[in-house]
mmCIF file of C-alpha atoms in Angstrom:
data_model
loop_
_atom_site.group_PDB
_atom_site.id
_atom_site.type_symbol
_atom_site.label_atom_id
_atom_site.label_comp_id
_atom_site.label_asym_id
_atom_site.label_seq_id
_atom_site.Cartn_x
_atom_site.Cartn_y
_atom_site.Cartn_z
ATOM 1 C CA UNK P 1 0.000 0.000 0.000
ATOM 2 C CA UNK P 2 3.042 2.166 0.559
ATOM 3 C CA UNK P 3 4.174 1.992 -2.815
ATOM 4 C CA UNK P 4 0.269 3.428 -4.093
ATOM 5 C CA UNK P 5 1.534 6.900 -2.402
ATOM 6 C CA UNK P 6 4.711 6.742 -2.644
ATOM 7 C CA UNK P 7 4.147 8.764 -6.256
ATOM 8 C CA UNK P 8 2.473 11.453 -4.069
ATOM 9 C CA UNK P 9 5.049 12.354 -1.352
ATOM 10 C CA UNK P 10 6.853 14.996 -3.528
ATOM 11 C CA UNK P 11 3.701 16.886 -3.406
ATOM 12 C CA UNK P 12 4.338 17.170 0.700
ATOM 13 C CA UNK P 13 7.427 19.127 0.046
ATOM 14 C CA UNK P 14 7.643 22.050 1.275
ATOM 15 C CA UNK P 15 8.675 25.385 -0.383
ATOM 16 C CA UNK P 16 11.833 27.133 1.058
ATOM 17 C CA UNK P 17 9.795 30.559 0.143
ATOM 18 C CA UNK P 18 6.162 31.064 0.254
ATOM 19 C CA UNK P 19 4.555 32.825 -2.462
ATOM 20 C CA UNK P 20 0.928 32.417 -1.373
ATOM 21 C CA UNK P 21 -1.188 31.359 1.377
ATOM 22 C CA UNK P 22 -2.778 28.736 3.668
ATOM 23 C CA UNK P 23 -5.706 28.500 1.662
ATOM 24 C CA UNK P 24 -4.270 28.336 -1.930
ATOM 25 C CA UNK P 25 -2.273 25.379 -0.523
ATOM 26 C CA UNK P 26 -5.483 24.069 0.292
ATOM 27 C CA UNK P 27 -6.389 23.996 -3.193
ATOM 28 C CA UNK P 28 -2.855 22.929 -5.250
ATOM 29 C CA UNK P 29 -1.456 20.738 -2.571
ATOM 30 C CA UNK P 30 -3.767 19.056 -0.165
ATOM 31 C CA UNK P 31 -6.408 18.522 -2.696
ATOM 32 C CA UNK P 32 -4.217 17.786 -5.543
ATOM 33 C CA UNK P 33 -2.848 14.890 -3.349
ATOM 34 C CA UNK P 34 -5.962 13.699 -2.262
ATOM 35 C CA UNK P 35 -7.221 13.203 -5.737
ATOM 36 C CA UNK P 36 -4.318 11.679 -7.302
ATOM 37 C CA UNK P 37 -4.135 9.589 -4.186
ATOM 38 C CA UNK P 38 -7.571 8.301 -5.027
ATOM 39 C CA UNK P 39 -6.597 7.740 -8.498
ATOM 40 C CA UNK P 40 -3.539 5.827 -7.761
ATOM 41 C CA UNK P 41 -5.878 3.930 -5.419
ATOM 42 C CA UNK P 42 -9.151 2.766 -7.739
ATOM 43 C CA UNK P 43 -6.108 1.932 -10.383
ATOM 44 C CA UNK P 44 -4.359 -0.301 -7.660
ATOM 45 C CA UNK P 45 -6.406 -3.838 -8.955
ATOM 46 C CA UNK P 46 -3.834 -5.926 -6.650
ATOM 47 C CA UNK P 47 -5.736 -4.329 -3.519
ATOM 48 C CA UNK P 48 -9.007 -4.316 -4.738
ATOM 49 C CA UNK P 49 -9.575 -7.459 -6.657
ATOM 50 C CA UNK P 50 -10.729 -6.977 -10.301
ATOM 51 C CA UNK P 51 -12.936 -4.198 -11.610
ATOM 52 C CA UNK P 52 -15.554 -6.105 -12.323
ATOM 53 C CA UNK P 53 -16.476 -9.677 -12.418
ATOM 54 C CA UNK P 54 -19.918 -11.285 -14.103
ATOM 55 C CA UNK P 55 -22.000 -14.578 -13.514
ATOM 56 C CA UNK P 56 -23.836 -15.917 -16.708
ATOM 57 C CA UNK P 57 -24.282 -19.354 -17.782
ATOM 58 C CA UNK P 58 -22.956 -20.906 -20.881
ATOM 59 C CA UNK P 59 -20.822 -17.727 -21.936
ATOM 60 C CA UNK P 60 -16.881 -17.362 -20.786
ATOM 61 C CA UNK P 61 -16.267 -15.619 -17.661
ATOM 62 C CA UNK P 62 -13.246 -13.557 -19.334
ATOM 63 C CA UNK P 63 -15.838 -12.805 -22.666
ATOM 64 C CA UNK P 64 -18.578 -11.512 -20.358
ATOM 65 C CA UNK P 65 -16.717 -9.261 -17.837
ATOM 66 C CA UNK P 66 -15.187 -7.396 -20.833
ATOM 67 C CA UNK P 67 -18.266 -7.236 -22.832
ATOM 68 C CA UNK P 68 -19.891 -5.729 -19.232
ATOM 69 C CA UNK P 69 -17.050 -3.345 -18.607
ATOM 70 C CA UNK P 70 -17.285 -1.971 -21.846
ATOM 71 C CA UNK P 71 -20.699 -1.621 -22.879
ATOM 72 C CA UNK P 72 -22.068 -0.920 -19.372
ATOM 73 C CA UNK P 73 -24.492 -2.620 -16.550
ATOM 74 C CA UNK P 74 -27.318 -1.493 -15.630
ATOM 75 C CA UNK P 75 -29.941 -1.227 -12.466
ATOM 76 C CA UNK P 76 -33.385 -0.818 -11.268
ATOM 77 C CA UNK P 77 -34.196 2.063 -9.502
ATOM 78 C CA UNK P 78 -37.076 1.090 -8.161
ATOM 79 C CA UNK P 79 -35.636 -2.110 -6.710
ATOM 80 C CA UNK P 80 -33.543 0.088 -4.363
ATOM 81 C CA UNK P 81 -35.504 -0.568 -1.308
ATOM 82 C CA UNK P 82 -36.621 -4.021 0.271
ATOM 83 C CA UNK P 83 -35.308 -6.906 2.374
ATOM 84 C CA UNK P 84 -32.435 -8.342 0.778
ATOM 85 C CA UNK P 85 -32.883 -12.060 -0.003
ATOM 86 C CA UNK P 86 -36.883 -11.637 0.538
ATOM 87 C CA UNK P 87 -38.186 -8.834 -2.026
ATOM 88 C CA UNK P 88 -34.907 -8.454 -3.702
ATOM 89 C CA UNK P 89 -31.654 -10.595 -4.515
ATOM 90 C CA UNK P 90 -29.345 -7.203 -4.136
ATOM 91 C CA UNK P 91 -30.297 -3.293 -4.368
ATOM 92 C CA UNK P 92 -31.353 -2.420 -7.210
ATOM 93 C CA UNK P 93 -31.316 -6.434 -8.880
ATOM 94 C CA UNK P 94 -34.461 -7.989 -9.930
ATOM 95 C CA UNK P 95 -36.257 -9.073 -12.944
ATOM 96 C CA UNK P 96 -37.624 -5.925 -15.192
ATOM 97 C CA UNK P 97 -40.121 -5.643 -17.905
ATOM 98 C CA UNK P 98 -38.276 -3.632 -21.031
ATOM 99 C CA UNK P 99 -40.382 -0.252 -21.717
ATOM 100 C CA UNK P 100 -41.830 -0.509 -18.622
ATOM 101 C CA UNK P 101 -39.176 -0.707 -15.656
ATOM 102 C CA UNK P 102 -36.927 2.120 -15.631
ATOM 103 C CA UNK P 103 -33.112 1.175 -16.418
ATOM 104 C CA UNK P 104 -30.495 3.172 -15.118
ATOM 105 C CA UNK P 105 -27.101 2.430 -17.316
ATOM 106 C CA UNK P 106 -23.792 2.758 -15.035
ATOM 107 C CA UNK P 107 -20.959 4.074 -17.315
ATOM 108 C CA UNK P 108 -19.037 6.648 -15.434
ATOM 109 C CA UNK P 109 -17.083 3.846 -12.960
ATOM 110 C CA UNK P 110 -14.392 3.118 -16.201
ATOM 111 C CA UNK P 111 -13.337 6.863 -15.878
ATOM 112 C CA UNK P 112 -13.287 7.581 -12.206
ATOM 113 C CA UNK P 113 -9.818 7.367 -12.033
ATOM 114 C CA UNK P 114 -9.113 9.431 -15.260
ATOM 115 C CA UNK P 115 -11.864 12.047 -13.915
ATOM 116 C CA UNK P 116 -10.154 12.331 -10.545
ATOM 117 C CA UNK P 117 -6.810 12.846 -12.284
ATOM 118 C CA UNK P 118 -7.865 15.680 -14.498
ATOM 119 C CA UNK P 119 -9.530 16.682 -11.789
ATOM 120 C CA UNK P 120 -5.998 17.398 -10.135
ATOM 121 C CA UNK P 121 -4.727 19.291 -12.764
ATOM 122 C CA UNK P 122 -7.527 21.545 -12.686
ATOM 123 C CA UNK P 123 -7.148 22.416 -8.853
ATOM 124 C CA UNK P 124 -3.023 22.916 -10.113
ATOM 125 C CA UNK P 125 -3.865 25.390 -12.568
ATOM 126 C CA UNK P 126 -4.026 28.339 -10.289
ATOM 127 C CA UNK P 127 -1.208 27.851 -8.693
ATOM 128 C CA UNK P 128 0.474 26.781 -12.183
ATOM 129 C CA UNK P 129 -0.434 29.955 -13.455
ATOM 130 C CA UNK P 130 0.306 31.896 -10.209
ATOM 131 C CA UNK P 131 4.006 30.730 -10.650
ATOM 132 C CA UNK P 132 3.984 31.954 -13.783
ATOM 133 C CA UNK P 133 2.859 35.012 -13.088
ATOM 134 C CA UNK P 134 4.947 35.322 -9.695
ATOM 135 C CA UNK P 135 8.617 34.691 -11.834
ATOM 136 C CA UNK P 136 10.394 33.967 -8.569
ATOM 137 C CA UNK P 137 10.336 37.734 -7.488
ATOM 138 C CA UNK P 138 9.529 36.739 -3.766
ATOM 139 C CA UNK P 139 12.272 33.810 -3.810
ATOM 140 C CA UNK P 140 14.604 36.950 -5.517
ATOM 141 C CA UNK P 141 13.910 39.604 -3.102
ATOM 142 C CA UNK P 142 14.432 36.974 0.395
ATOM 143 C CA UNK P 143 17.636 36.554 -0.652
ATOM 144 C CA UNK P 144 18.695 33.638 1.832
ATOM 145 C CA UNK P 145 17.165 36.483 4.982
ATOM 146 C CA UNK P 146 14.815 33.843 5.892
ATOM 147 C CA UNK P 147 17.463 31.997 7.599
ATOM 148 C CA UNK P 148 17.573 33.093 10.901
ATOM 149 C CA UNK P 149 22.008 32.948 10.804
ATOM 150 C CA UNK P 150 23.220 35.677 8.671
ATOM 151 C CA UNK P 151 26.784 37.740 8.806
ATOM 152 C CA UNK P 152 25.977 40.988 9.836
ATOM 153 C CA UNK P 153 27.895 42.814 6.678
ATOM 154 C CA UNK P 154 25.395 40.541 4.591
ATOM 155 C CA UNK P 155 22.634 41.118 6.301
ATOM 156 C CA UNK P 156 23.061 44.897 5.830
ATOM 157 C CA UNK P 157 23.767 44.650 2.052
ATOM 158 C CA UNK P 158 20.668 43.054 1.216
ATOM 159 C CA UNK P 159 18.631 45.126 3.633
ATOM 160 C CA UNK P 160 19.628 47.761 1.524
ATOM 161 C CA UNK P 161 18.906 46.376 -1.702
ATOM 162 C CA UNK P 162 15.285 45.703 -0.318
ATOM 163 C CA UNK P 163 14.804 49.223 0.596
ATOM 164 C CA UNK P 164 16.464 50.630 -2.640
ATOM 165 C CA UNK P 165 14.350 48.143 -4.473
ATOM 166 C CA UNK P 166 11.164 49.227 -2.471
ATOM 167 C CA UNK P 167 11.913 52.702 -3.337
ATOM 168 C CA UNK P 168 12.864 52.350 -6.663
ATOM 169 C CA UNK P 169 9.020 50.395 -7.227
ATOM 170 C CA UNK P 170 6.935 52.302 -4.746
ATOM 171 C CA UNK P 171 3.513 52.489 -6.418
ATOM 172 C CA UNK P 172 4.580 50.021 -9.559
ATOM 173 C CA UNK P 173 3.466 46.507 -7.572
ATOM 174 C CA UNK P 174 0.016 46.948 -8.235
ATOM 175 C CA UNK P 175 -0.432 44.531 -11.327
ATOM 176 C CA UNK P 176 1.350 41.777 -9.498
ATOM 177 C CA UNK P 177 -1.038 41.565 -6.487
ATOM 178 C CA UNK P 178 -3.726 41.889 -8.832
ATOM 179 C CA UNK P 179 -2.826 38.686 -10.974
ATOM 180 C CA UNK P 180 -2.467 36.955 -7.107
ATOM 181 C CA UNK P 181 -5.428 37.965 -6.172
ATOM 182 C CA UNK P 182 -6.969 36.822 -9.659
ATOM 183 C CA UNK P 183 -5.867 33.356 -9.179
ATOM 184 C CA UNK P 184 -7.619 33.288 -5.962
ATOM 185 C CA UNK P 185 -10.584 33.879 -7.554
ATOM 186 C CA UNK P 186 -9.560 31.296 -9.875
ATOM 187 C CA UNK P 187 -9.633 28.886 -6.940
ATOM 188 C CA UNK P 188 -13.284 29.731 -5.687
ATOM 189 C CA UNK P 189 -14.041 29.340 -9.593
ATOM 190 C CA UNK P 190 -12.741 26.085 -9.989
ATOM 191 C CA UNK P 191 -14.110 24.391 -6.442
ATOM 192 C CA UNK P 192 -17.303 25.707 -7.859
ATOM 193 C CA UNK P 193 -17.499 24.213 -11.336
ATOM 194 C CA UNK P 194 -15.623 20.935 -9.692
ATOM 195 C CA UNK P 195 -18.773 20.184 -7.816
ATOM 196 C CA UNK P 196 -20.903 20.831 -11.119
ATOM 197 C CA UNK P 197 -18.979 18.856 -13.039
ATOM 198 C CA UNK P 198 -19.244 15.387 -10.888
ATOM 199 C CA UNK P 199 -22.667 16.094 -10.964
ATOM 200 C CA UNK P 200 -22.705 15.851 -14.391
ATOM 201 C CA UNK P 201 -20.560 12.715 -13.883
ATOM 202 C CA UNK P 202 -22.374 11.150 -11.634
ATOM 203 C CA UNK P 203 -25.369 12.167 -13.507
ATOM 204 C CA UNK P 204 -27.203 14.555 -11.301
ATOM 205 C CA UNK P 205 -26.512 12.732 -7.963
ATOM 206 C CA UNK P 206 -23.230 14.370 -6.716
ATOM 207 C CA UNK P 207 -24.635 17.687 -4.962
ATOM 208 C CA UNK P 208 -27.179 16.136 -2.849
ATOM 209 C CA UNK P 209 -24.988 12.930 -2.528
ATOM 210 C CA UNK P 210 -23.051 13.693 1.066
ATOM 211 C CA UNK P 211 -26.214 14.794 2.437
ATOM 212 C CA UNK P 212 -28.460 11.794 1.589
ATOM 213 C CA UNK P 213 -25.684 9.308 3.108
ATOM 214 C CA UNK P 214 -25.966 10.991 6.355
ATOM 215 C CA UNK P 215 -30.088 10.856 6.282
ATOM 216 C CA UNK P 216 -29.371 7.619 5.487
ATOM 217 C CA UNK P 217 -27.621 6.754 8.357
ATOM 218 C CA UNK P 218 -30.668 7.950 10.427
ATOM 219 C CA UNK P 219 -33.621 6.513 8.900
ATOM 220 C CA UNK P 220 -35.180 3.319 10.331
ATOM 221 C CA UNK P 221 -34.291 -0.305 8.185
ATOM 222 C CA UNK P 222 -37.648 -0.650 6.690
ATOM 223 C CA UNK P 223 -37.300 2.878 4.943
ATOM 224 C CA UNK P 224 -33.882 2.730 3.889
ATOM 225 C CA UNK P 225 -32.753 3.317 0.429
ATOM 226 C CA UNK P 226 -28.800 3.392 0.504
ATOM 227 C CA UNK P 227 -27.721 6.270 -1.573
ATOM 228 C CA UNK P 228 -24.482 4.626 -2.049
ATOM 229 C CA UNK P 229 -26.155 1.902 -3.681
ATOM 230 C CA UNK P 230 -27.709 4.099 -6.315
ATOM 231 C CA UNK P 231 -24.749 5.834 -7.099
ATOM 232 C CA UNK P 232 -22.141 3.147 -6.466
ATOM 233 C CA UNK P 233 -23.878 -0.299 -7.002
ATOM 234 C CA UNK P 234 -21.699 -3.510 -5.978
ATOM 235 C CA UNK P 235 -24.166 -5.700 -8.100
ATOM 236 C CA UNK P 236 -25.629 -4.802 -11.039
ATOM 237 C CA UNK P 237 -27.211 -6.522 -14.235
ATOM 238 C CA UNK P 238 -26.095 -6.940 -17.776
ATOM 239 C CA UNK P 239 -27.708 -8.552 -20.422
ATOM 240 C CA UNK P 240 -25.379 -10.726 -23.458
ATOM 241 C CA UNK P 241 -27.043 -11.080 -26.771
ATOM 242 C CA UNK P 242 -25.591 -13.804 -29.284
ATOM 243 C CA UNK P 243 -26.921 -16.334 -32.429
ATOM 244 C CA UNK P 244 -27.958 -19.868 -30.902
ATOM 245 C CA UNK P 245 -27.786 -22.723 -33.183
ATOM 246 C CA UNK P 246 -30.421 -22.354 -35.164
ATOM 247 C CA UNK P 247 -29.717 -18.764 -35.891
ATOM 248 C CA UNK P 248 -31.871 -16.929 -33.605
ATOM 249 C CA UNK P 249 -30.855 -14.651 -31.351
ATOM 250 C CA UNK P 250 -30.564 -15.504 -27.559
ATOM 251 C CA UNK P 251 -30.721 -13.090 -24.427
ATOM 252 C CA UNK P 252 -28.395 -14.121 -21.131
ATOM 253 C CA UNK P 253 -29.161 -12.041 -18.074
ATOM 254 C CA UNK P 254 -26.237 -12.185 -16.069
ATOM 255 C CA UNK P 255 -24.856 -10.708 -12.608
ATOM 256 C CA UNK P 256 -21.805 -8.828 -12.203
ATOM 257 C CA UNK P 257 -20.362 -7.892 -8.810
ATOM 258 C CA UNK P 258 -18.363 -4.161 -9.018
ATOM 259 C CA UNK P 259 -16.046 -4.405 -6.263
ATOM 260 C CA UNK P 260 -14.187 -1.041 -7.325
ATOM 261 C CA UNK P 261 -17.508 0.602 -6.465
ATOM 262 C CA UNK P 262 -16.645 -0.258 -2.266
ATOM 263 C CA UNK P 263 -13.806 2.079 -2.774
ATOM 264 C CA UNK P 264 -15.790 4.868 -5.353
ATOM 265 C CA UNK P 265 -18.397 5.109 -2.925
ATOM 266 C CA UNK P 266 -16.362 6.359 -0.179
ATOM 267 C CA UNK P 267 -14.330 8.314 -1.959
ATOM 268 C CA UNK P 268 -17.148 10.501 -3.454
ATOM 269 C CA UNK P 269 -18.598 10.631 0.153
ATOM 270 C CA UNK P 270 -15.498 11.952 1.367
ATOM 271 C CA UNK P 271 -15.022 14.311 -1.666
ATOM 272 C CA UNK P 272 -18.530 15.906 -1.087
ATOM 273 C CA UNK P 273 -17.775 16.703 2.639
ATOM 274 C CA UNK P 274 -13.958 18.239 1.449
ATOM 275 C CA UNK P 275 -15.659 19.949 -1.726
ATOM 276 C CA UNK P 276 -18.293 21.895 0.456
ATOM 277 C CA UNK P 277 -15.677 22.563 3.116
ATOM 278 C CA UNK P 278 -12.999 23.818 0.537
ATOM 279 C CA UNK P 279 -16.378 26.054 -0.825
ATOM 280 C CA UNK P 280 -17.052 27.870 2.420
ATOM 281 C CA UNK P 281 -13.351 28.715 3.658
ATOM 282 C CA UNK P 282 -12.262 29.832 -0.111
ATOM 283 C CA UNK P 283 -15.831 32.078 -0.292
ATOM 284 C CA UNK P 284 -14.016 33.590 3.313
ATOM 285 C CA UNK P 285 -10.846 33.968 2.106
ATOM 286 C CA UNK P 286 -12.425 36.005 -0.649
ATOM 287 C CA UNK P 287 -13.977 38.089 1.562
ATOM 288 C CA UNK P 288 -10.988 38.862 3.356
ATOM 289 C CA UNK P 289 -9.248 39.827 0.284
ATOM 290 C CA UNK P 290 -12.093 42.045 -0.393
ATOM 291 C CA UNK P 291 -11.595 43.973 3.055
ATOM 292 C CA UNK P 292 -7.756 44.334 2.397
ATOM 293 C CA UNK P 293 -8.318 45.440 -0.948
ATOM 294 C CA UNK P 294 -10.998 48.081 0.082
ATOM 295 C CA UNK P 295 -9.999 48.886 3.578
ATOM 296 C CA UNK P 296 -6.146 50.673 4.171
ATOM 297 C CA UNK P 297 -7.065 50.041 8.192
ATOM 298 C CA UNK P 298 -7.234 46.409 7.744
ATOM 299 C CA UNK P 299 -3.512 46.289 5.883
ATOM 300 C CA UNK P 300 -2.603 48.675 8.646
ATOM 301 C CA UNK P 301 -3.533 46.043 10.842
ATOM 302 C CA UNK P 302 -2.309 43.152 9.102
ATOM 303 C CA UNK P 303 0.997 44.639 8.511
ATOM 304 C CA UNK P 304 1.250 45.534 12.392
ATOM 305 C CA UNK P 305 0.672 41.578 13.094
ATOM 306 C CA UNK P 306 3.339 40.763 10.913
ATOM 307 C CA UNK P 307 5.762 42.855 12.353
ATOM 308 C CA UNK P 308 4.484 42.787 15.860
ATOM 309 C CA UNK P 309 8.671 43.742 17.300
ATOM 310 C CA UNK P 310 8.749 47.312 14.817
ATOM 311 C CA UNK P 311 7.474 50.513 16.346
ATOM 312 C CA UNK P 312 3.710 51.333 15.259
ATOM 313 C CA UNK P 313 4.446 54.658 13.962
ATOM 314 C CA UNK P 314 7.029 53.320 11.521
ATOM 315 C CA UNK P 315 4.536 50.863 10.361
ATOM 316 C CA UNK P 316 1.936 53.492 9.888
ATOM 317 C CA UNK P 317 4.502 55.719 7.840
ATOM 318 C CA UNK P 318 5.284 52.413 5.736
ATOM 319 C CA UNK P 319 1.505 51.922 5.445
ATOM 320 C CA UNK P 320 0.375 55.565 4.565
ATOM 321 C CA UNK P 321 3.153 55.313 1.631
ATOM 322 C CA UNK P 322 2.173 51.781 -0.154
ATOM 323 C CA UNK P 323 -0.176 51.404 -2.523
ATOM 324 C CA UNK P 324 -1.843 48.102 -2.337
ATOM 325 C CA UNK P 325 1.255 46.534 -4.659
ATOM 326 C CA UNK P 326 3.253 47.774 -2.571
ATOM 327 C CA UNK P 327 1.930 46.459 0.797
ATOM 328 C CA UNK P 328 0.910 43.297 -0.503
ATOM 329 C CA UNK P 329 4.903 42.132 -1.657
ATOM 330 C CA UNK P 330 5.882 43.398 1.657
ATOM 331 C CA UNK P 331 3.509 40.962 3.273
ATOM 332 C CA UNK P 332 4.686 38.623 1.853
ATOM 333 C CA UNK P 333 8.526 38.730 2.410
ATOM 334 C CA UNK P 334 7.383 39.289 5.858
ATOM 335 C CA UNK P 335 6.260 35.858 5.768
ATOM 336 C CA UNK P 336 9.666 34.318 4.762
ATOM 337 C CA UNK P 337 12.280 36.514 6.276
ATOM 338 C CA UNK P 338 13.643 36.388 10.311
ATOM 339 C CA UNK P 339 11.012 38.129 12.471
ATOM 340 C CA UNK P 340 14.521 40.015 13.869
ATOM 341 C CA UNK P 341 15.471 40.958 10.024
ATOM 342 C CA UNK P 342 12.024 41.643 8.748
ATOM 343 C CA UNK P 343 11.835 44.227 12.226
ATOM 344 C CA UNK P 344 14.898 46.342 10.972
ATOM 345 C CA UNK P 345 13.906 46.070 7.252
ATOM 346 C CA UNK P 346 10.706 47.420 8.644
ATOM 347 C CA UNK P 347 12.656 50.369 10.290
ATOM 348 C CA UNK P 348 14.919 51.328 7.801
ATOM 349 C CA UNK P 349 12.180 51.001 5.163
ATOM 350 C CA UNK P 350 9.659 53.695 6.967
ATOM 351 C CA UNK P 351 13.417 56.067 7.018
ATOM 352 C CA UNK P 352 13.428 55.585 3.998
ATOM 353 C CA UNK P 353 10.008 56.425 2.819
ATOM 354 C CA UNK P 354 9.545 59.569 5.233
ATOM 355 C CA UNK P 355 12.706 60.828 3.857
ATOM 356 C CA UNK P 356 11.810 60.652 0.401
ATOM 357 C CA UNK P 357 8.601 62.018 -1.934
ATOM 358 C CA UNK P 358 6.076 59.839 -2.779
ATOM 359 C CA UNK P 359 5.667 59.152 -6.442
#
């Protein structure tokens, strides 16, 4: 089982300089690795048993669980709910009347390891494009400050290319938090049309799905219609057709037992609790980037958390001469540099500033 995630640990690794923020990492690391995770795993057939395997009379084993893997099986809704060896052999499983039963095809559990992949990629892109974007100017301006032993003659050097540089740029930053800020839209964007899309997957059953597992869970035996077992049957039919000896054509109903779906079901029940929870703090984190954008006081405050050892009226001079640019890269190195460094860059910064015009 090791070796299913051992693909996965290089997404653990963590960056020497931070160019975003707890909940972007949300998005390109923890639930990149939980989907490719879940790919790896509904791909691992040595832990699972085979995809599918089919019970028919007179036709090959091997011949009918490809022919049912690739042209589908099917169930019957309204043979969800009943007592299991009394009204019904297995949810879902019973004899049908064509044109008059209602037959529910199940296609989608060939892909769910391809979906879940691309699926991965998509919640990359921002962050992708972010990097892009970024160029390494964060990683370029730290130079090596963040570790906490510096010489002093180097420390001063590049505290006074970061306040030279600062000066040089003051009120020129602005497009670069914007694109930021863009791909954290991009984020809320994506969780959003994520959840739309597996309910287009999973044919209309994804956005109620978490929901109806935990009514489920509380309804009384008689009543129960497993949810899991509509989306994610473990037995479902599928019919063979083929010429008999006289040339007519003969119809085998057989059985085929999906033991992939044990794993698909969970996963999608866990995906609809993480989807909804990634939903609510990314439509947060939105509105706090709203509030910073809009409101100086709240990057006044901000900043004066981040440099909690600097005097408050040199972060108020620093704070009344950024632009939002401008604030927004300091923020950041404030994040990667020594809280002792990052105070006396602070410092000679606001000097610097009050000493000079404002462009």
């Amino acid at each position: 089982m090791f070796d299913v995630f051992g693909s996965v640990k290089g997404l653990l690794k963590l960056d020497a300089v931070c160019i975003d923020n707890n909940v972007f990492r949300l998005h390109y690391k923890a639930t990149v690795i939980l989907l490719v995770a879940f790919s790896l795993l509904v791909t691992s057939r040595q832990y699972i048993g085979d995809p599918i395997d089919c019970i028919v009379d007179e036709i090959p084993p091997h011949v009918m669980d490809t022919y049912c893997w690739i042209y589908s099986t099917f169930t019957i809704p309204n043979r969800l709910a009943g007592t299991i060896g009394k009204d019904i052999p297995h949810p879902g499983v019973a004899s049908h009347v064509e044109g008059e039963d209602e037959v529910k095809y199940h296609k989608y559990y060939q892909w769910v390891c391809f979906v879940l992949f691309f699926q991965a990629m998509m919640f990359y892109a921002p962050r992708y494009l972010w990097k892009t974007w970024e160029g390494g100017r964060i990683k370029m301006l730290v130079l090596d400050l963040n570790c906490p032993v510096v010489s002093e003659e180097c420390k001063i050097d590049r505290k006074k290319l970061l306040v030279d540089y600062f000066a040089m740029n003051l009120h020129t930053q602005n497009f670069y938090a914007i694109r930021f800020f863009i791909c954290e839209v991009l984020n809320f964007i994506n969780v959003l049309a994520q959840i739309y899309f597996m309910d287009v997957f999973l044919d209309g059953e994804f956005t109620t799905y978490g929901s109806d597992v935990v009514r489920f869970t509380e309804m009384e035996q008689e009543e129960r219609e497993d949810p899991m077992s509509r989306v994610f049957p473990k037995v479902t039919k599928c019919t063979f057709h083929k010429y008999g000896p006289s040339g007519t054509v003969q119809k085998f109903d057989g059985l085929c037992v999906l033991p992939l779906n044990i794993v698909n079901e969970k996963i999608y029940v866990f995906l609809w609790f993480w989807f909804i929870l990634l939903t609510l703090i990314t439509g947060v984190s939105l509105i706090y980037r709203a509030a910073v954008v809009m409101g100086p006081q709240v990057r006044l405050y901000l900043l004066r958390a981040r440099s909690r050892l600097s005097p408050q009226e040199q972060i108020e001079t620093i704070a009344r001469k950024c632009q939002i640019g401008d604030w927004f890269v300091l923020y950041q190195l404030g994040k990667n540099i020594d809280p002792l460094i990052f105070k006396e860059l602070v410092s000679d910064l606001a000097k610097k500033l009050d000493g000079k015009e404002t462009v």
